[in-house]
Coordinates of C-alpha atoms and ligand atoms in Angstrom, one line a residue:
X1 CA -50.7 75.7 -69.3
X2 CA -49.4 74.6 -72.3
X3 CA -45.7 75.6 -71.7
X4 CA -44.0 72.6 -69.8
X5 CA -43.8 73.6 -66.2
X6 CA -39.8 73.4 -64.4
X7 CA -40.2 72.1 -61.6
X8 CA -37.4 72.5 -58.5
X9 CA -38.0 70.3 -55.5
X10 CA -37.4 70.8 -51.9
X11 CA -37.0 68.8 -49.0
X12 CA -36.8 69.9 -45.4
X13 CA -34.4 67.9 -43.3
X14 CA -33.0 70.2 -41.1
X15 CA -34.8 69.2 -37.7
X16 CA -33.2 67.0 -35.3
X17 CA -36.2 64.7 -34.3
X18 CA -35.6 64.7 -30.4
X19 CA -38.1 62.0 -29.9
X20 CA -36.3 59.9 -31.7
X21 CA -33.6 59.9 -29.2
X22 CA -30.8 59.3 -31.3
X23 CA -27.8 60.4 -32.4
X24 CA -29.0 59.8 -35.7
X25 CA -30.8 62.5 -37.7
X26 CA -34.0 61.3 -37.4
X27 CA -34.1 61.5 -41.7
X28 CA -31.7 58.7 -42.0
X29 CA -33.4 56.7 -39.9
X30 CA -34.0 53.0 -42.6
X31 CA -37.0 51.9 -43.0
X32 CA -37.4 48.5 -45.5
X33 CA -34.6 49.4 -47.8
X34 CA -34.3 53.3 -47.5
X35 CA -33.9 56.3 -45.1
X36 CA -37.1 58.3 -44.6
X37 CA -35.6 60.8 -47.0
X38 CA -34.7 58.2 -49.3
X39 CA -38.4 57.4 -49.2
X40 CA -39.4 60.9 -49.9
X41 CA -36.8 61.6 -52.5
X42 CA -38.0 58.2 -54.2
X43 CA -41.6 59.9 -54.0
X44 CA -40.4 63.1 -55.7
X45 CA -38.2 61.1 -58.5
X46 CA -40.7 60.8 -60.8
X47 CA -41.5 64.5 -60.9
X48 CA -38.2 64.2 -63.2
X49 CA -37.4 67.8 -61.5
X50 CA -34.5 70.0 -63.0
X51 CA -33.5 70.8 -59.6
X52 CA -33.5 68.7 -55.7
X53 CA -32.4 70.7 -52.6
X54 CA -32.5 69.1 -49.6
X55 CA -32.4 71.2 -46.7
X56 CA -29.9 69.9 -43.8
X57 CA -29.1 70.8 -40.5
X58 CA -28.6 68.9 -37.7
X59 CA -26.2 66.2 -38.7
X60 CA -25.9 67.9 -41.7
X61 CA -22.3 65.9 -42.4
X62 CA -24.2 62.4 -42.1
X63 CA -26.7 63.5 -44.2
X64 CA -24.4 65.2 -46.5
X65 CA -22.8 62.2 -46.5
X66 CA -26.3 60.3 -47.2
X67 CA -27.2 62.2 -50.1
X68 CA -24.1 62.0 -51.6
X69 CA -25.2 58.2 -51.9
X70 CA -28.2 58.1 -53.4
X71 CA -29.1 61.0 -54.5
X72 CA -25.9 62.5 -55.9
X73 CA -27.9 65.0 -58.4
X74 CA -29.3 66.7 -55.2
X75 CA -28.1 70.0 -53.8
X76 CA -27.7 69.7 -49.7
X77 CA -28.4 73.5 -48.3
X78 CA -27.0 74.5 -45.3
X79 CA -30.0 76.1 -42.5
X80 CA -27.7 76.7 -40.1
X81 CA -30.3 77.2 -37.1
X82 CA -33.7 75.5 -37.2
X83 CA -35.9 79.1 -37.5
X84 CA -38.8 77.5 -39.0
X85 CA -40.3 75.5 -42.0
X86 CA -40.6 78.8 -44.2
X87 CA -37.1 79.9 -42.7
X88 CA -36.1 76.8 -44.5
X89 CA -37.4 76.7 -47.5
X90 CA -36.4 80.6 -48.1
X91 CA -32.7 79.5 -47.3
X92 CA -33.3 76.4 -50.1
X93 CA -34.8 78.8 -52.8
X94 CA -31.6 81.5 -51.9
X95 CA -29.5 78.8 -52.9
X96 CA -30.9 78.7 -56.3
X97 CA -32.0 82.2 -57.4
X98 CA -32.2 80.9 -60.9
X99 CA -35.5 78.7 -60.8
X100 CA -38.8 79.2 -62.1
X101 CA -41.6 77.6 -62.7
X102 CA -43.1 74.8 -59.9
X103 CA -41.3 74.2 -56.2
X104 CA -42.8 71.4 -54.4
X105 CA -41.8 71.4 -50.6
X106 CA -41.8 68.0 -48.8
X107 CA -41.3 67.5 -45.3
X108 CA -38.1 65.1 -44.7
X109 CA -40.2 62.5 -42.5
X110 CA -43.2 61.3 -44.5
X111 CA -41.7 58.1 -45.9
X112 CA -44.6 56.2 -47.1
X113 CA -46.2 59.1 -49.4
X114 CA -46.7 57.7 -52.9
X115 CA -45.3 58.8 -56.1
X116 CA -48.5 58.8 -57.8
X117 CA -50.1 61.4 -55.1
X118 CA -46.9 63.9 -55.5
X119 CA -47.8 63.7 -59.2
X120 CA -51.5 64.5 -58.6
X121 CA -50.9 67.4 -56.4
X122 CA -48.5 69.0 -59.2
X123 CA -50.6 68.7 -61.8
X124 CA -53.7 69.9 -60.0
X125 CA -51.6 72.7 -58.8
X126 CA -50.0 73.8 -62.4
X127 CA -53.4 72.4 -63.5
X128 CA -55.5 75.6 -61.9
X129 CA -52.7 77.9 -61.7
X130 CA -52.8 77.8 -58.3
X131 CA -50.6 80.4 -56.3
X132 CA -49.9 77.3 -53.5
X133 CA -51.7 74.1 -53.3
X134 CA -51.4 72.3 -49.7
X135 CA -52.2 68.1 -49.8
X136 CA -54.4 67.7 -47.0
X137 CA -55.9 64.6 -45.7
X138 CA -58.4 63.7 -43.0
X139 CA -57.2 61.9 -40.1
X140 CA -58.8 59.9 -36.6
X141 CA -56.0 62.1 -34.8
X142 CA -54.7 65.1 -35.5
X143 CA -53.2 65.5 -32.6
X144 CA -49.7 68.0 -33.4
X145 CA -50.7 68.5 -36.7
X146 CA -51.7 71.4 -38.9
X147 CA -55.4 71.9 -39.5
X148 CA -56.6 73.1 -42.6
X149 CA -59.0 75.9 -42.0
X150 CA -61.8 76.6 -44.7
X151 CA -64.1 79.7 -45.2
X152 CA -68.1 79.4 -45.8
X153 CA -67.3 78.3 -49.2
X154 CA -65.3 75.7 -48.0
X155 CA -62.2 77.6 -49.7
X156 CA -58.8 77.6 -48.2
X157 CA -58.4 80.2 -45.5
X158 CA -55.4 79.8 -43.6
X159 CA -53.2 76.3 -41.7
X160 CA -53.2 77.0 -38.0
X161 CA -50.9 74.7 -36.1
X162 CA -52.3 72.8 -33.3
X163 CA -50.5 75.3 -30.6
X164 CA -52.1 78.3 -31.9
X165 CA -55.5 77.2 -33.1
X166 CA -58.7 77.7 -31.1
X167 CA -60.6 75.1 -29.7
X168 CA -63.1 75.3 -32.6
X169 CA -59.7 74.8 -35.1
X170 CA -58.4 71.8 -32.6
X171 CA -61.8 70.1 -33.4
X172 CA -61.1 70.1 -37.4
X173 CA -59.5 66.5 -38.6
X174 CA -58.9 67.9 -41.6
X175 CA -54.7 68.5 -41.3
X176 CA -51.7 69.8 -43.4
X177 CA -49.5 66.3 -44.7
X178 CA -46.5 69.1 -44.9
X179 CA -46.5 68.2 -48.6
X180 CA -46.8 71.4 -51.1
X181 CA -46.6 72.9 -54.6
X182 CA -46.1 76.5 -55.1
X183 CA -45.9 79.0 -57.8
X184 CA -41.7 80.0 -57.3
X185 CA -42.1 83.5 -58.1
X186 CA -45.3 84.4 -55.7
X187 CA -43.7 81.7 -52.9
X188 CA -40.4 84.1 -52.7
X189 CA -42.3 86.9 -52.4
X190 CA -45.1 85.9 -49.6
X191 CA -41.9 84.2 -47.8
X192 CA -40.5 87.8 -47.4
X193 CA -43.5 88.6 -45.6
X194 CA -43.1 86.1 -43.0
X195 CA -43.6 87.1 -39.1
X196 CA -42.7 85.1 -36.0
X197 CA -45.4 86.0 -34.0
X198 CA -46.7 82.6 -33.2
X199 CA -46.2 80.1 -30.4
X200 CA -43.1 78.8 -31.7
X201 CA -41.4 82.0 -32.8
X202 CA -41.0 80.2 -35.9
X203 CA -41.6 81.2 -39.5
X204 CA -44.3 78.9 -40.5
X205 CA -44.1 78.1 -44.2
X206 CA -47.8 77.2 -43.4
X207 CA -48.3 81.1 -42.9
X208 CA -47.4 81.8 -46.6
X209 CA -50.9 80.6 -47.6
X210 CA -53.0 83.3 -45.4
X211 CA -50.7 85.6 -46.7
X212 CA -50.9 84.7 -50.7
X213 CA -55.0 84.6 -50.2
X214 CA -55.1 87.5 -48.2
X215 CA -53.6 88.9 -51.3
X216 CA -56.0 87.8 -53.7
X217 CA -54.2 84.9 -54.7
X218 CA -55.5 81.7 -55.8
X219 CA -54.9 78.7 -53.2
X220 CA -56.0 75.1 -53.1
X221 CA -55.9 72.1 -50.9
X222 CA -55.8 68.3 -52.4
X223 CA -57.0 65.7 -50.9
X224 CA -54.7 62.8 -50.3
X225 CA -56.4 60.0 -51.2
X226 CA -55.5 57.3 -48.5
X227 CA -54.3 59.2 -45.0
X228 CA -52.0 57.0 -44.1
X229 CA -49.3 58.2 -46.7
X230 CA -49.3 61.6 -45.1
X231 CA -48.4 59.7 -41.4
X232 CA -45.1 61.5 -40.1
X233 CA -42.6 60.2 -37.8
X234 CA -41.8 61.7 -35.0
X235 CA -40.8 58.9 -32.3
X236 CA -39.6 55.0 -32.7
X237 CA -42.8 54.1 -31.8
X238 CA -44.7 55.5 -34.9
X239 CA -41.5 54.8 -36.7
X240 CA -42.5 50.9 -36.1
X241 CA -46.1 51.6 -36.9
X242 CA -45.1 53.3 -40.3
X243 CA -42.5 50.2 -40.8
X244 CA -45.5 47.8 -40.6
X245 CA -47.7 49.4 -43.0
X246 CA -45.2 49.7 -45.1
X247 CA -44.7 46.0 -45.3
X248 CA -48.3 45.4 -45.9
X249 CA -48.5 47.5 -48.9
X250 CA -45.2 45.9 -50.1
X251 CA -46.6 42.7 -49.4
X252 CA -49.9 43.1 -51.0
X253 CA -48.1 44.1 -53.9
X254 CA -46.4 41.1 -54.3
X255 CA -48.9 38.7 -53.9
X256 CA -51.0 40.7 -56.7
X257 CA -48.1 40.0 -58.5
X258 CA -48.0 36.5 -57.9
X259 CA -46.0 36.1 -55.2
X260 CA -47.1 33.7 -52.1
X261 CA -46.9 35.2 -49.2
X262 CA -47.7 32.2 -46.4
X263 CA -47.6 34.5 -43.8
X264 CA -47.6 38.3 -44.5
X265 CA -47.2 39.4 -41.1
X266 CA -43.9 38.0 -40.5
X267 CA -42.4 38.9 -44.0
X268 CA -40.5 42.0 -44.6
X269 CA -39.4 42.5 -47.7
X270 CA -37.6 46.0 -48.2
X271 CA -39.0 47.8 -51.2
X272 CA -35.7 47.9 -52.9
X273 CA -36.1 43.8 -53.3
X274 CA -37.5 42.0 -56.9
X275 CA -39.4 38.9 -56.5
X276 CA -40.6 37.1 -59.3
X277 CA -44.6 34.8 -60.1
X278 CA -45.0 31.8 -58.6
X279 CA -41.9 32.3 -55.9
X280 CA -43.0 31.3 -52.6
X281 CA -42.0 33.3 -49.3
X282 CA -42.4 31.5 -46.8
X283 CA -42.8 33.0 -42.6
X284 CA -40.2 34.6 -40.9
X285 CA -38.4 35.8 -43.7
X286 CA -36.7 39.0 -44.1
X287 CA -35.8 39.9 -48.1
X288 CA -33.3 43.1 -47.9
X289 CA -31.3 45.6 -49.9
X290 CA -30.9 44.6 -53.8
X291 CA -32.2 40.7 -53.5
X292 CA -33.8 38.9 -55.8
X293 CA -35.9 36.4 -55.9
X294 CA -36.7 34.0 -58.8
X295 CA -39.6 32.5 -60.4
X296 CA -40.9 29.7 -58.4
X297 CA -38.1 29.4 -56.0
X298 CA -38.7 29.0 -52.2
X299 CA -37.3 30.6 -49.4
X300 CA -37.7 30.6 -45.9
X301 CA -39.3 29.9 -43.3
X302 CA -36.9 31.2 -41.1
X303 CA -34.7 33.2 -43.7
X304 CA -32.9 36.2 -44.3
X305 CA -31.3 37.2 -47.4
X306 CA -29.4 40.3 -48.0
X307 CA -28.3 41.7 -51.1
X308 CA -28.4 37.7 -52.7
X309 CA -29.6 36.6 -55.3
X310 CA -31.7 33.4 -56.1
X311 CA -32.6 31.4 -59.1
X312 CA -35.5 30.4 -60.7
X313 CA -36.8 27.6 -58.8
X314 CA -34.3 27.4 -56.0
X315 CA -34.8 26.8 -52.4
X316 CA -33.1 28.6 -49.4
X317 CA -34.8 27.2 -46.0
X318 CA -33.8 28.7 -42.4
X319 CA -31.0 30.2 -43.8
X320 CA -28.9 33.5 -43.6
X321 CA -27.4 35.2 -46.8
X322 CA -25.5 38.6 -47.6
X323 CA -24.1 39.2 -50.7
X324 CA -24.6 35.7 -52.1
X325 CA -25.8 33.9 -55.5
X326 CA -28.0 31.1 -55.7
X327 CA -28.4 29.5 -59.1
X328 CA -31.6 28.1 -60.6
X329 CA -32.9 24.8 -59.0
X330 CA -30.0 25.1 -56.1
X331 CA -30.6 24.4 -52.8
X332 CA -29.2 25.8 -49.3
X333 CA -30.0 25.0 -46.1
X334 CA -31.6 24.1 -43.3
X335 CA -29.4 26.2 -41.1
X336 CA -26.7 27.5 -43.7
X337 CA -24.4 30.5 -44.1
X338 CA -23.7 32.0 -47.3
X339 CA -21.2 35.0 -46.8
X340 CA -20.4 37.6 -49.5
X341 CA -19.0 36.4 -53.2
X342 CA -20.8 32.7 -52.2
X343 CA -21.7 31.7 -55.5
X344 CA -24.2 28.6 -56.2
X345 CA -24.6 27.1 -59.8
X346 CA -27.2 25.9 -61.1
X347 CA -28.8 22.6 -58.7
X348 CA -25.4 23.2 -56.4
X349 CA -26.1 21.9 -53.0
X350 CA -25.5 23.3 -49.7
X351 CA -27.0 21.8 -46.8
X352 CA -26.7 21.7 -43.3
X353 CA -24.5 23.5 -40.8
X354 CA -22.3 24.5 -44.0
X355 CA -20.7 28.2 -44.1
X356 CA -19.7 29.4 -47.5
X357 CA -17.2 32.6 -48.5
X358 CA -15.9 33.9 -51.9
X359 CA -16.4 30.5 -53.4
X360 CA -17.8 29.0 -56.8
X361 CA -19.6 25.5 -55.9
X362 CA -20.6 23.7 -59.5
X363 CA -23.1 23.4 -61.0
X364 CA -24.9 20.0 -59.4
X365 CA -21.8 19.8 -56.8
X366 CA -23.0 18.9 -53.1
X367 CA -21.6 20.4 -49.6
X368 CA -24.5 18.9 -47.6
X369 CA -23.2 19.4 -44.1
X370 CA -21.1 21.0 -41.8
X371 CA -18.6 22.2 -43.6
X372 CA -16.8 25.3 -44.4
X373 CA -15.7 26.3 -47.9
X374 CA -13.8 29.7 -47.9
X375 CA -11.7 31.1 -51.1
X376 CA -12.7 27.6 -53.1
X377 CA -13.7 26.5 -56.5
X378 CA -15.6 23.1 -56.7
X379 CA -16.0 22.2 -59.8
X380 CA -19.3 20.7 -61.0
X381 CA -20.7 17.3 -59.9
X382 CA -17.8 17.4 -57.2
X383 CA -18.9 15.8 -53.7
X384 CA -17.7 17.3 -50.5
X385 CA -18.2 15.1 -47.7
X386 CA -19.4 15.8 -44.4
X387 CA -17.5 18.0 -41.9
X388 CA -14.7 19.1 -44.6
X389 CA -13.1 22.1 -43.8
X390 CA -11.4 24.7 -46.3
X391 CA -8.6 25.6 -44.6
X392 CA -8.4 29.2 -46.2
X393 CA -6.1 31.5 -44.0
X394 CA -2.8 30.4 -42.3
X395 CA -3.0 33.6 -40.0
X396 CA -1.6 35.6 -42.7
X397 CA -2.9 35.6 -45.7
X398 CA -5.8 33.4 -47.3
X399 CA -5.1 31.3 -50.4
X400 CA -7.8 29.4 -52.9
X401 CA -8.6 25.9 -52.8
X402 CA -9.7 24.2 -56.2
X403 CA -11.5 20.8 -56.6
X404 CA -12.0 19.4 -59.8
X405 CA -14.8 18.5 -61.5
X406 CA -16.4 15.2 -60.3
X407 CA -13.9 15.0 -57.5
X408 CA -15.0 13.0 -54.3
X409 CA -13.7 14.2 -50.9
X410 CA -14.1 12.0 -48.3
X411 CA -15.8 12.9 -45.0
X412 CA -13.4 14.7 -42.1
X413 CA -11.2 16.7 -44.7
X414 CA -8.9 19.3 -44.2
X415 CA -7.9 21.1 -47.7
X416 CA -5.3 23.3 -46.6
X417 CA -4.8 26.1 -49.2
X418 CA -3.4 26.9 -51.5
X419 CA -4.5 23.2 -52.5
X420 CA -5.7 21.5 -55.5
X421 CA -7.7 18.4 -56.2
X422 CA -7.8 17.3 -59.5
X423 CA -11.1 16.3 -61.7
X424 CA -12.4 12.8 -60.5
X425 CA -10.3 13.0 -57.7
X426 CA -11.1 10.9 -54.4
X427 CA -9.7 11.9 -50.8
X428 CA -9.5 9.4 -48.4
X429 CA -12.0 10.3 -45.3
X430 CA -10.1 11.9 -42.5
X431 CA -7.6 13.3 -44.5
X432 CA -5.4 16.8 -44.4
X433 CA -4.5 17.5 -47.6
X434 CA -1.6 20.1 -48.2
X435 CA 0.0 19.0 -52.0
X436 CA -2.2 19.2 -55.4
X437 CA -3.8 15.3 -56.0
X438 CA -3.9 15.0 -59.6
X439 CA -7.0 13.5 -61.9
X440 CA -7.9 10.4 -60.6
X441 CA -5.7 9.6 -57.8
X442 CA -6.8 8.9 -54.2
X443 CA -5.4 11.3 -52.0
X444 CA -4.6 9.9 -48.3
X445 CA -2.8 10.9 -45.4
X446 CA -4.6 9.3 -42.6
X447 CA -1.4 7.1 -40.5
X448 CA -1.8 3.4 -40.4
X449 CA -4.6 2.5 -37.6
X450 CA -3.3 0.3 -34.7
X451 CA -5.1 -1.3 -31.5
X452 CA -3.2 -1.2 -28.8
X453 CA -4.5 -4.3 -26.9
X454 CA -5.5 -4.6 -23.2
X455 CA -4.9 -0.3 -23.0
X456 CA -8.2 0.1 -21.5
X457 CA -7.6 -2.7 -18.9
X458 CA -4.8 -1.3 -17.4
X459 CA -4.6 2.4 -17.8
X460 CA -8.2 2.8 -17.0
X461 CA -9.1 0.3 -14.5
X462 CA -12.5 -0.1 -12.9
X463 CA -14.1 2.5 -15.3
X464 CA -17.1 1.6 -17.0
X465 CA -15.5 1.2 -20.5
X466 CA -12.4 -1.3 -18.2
X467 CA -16.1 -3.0 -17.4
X468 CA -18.1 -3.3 -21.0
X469 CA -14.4 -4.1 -22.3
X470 CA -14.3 -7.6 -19.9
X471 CA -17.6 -8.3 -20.2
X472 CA -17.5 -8.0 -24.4
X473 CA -13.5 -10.1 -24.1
X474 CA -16.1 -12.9 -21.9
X475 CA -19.0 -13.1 -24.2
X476 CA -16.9 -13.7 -27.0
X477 CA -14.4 -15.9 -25.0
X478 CA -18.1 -18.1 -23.9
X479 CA -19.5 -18.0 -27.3
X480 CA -16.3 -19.6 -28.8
X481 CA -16.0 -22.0 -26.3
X482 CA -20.0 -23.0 -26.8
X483 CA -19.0 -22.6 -30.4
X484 CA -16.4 -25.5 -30.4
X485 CA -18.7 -27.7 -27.7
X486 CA -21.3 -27.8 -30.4
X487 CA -18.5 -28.3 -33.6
Ligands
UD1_1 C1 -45.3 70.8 -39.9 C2 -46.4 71.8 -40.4 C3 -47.8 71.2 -40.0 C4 -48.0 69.9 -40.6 C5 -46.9 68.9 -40.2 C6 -47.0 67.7 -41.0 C7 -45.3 73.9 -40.2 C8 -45.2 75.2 -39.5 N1 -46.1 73.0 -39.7 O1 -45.4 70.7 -38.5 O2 -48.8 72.1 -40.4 O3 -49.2 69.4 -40.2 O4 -45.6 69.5 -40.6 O5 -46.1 66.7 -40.6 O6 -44.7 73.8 -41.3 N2 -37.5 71.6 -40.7 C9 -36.4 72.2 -41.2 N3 -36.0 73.4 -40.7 C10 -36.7 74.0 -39.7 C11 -37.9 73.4 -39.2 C12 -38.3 72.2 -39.7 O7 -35.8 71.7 -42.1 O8 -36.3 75.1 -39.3 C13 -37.9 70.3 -41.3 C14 -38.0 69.2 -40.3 O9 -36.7 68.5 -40.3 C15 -39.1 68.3 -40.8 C16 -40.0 69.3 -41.5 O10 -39.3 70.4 -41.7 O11 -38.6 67.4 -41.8 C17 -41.2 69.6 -40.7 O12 -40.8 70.2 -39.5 P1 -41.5 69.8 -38.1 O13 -40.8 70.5 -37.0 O14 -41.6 68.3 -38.0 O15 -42.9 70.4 -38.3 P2 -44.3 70.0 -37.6 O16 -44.3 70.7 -36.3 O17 -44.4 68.6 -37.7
CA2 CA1 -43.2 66.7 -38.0

């Protein structure tokens, strides 16, 4: 007991999941933030194990290719053919002769089990010296589950899976969560005893703890202490029910945080996302991936935000965002667009129907509607009128716009990059603007306005415009007249 225990852990992902009807693995299925074995392997993390083998399968190249993502430190072991959970886990513990100590086996799809209750089930397990220690928890259905079978004593007996327990055994709610610690040396051993004589023709890793107690060995169950962290996923269905208790706890944590939540049920916040006190999320809202929200800032309704960041005391209303920065006290939207490299400083303004891509706006410069600002630089305090467009890309190649500082751009712009507009700069509205304006100046390229009178009369004759036109050419024609009567 007093020697530090090594611990190895081991994750079983080589199943295919055929409810899930996908060509997916059904482990790397997401599910707020992370895959199902993301989830599990963020479970396990904090058992700070010396070894993670994560046994793959079917689609073993994507999940390969998942682990090798993020969870680089884990080993991926091959199980060719799907012979059974103890088939499994003897093919993981082949791969690395080497350990000792504590194995803790975790079934790949059992997302929302908590850190804190992997933790309690190892140390109860190296806590008793256990021989195998099974997390059980009791459940309205068990239907398809494991049930945990105890003696007079109320000891562990044996785990009988649904298709070969008796009707007495189908009655128990007690059930296996597919969640274990085991003593390495004595696991190896009982797994070599395995038999397929079961419904399945499986080797059950469940059998391993008849076997180690018909040996004399000491075996233990502990209790989960909230069933719903050892809910599997076998279907999209319970793959939806296990997304929205998953946002609830997020959620809850949160708002004990001192986050508002205006309307938890349509938030859904992954749990890789930081938000800070006081920020207020408002409905509708999806938070994803590595965003993060500051103190007292406001977002949503309506909003989704992926991988952005927003200041302290910013707002971001019916808006979409990926890869984006919002600085402190800036405010987006309604109905805006920030694309990736879209960076807001501090009380920058971007308002309505405005799109923004790899750009710096200033601090305290304004794009307050419908405009597009792609591969730009507005300096601070600039003003870009309504409808301007960044002309970024000449079908080529794309090329940066810079306004200066302070620089006014008249409504109706075009900016046709590689363009720059000096500090204090005005354009004249309705201009397209291809050579640099210096400091100061007034760009201008609109041509000389002319009326070409009478047009209307005779090109468009007997149109309701030819009509308004004669009536208007009357009215004015009467009014002067009546104007010099009365002189
Ligand atoms: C298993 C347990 C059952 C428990 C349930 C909890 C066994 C025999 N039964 O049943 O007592 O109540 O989990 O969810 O263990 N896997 C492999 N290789 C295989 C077979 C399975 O890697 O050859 C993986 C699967 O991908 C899955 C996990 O092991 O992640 C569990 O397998 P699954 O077939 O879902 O077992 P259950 O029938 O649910
Ligand atoms: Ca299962």
């Amino acid at each position: 007991m007093s020697q530090p225990h090594l611990r190895t852990v081991v994750v079983l992902a080589a199943g295919e999941g055929k409810r899930m009807k996908s060509a997916l693995p059904k482990v790397l299925h997401p599910l707020l933030g992370r895959t199902l074995l993301g989830h599990v392997l963020a479970a396990a993390a904090p058992l700070a194990a010396d070894r993670t083998v994560v046994v793959v399968g079917h689609g073993a190249d994507q999940v390969r290719g998942h682990l090798a993502e993020v969870a680089p430190e884990a080993t991926p072991v091959l199980q060719e053919r799907q012979l059974g959970t103890g088939h499994a886990v003897r093919i993981a513990l082949d791969a690395v002769p080497e350990v000792t100590g504590t194995v803790v086996v975790i079934n790949g799809d059992v997302p929302l089990l908590r850190p804190e209750t992997v933790a309690a089930l190892v140390e109860a397990h190296e806590g008793a010296g256990a021989a195998a220690t099974v997390l059980a928890a009791e459940v309205p259905d068990p239907t398809g589950l494991g049930r945990i079978v105890r003696d007079a004593d109320g000891r562990l007996a044996q785990i009988v899976e649904e298709r070969d327990a008796t009707p007495e055994q189908r009655a128990l709610r007690e059930i296996n969560a597919g969640i274990y610690a085991f003593d390495v040396a004595r696991l190896r051993d009982a797994l070599g005893k395995l038999s397929t004589d079961n419904d399945q023709g499986e080797e059950y890793l469940t059998d391993v703890f008849g076997l180690l107690r018909d040996a004399g060995e000491p075996v233990a169950v502990h209790c989960a202490p909230d069933h719903v962290e050892t809910l599997g996923c076998n279907d999209r269905v319970e793959l939806a029910g296990l997304r929205r208790l998953l946002r609830d706890r997020v959620n809850e944590g949160w708002m004990r945080t001192g986050v508002s939540i205006l309307d938890p049920h349509t938030t859904w916040i992954d749990v890789t996302v930081r938000v800070e006190r006081d920020a207020v999320i408002d409905q509708n809202t999806q938070l994803q991936g590595a965003t993060v929200v500051g103190a007292g800032a406001i977002v949503g309704p309506d909003t989704t935000l992926i991988d952005t960041t927003v200041g302290e005391g910013a707002s971001v209303v019916r808006s979409h965002a990926t890869g984006a920065e919002v600085g402190p006290r800036a405010t987006v939207g309604p109905f805006a667009y920030l694309r990736p490299a879209a960076k807001l400083a501090e009380k920058a303004k971007v308002g309505t129907f405005v799109e923004v891509k790899n750009s710096e706006v200033g601090p305290g410069a304004k794009v307050p509607h419908l405009s597009y600002v792609g591969d730009a630089t507005i300096g601070a305090r600039a003003n870009i009128g309504a409808a301007t467009i960044f002309v970024n890309y000449d079908g080529v190649k794309k090329s940066r716009t810079v306004v200066g500082e302070a620089a006014f751009v008249g409504c109706d712009t075009s900016l046709i990059a590689p363009v720059e507009v000096g500090a204090g700069a005005y354009i004249a509205a309705g201009s397209a603007i291809s050579q640099d304006v210096p400091p100061g100046a007034l760009g201008v390229t609109r041509a000389p306005q002319r009326a070409i009178e009478g047009w209307v009369a005779r090109k468009r004759a007997g149109t309701v415009s030819a009509e308004a036109a004669e009536r208007a050419r009357e009215g004015a024609s009467g009014e002067a007249g009546a104007a010099s009567e009365g002189d």
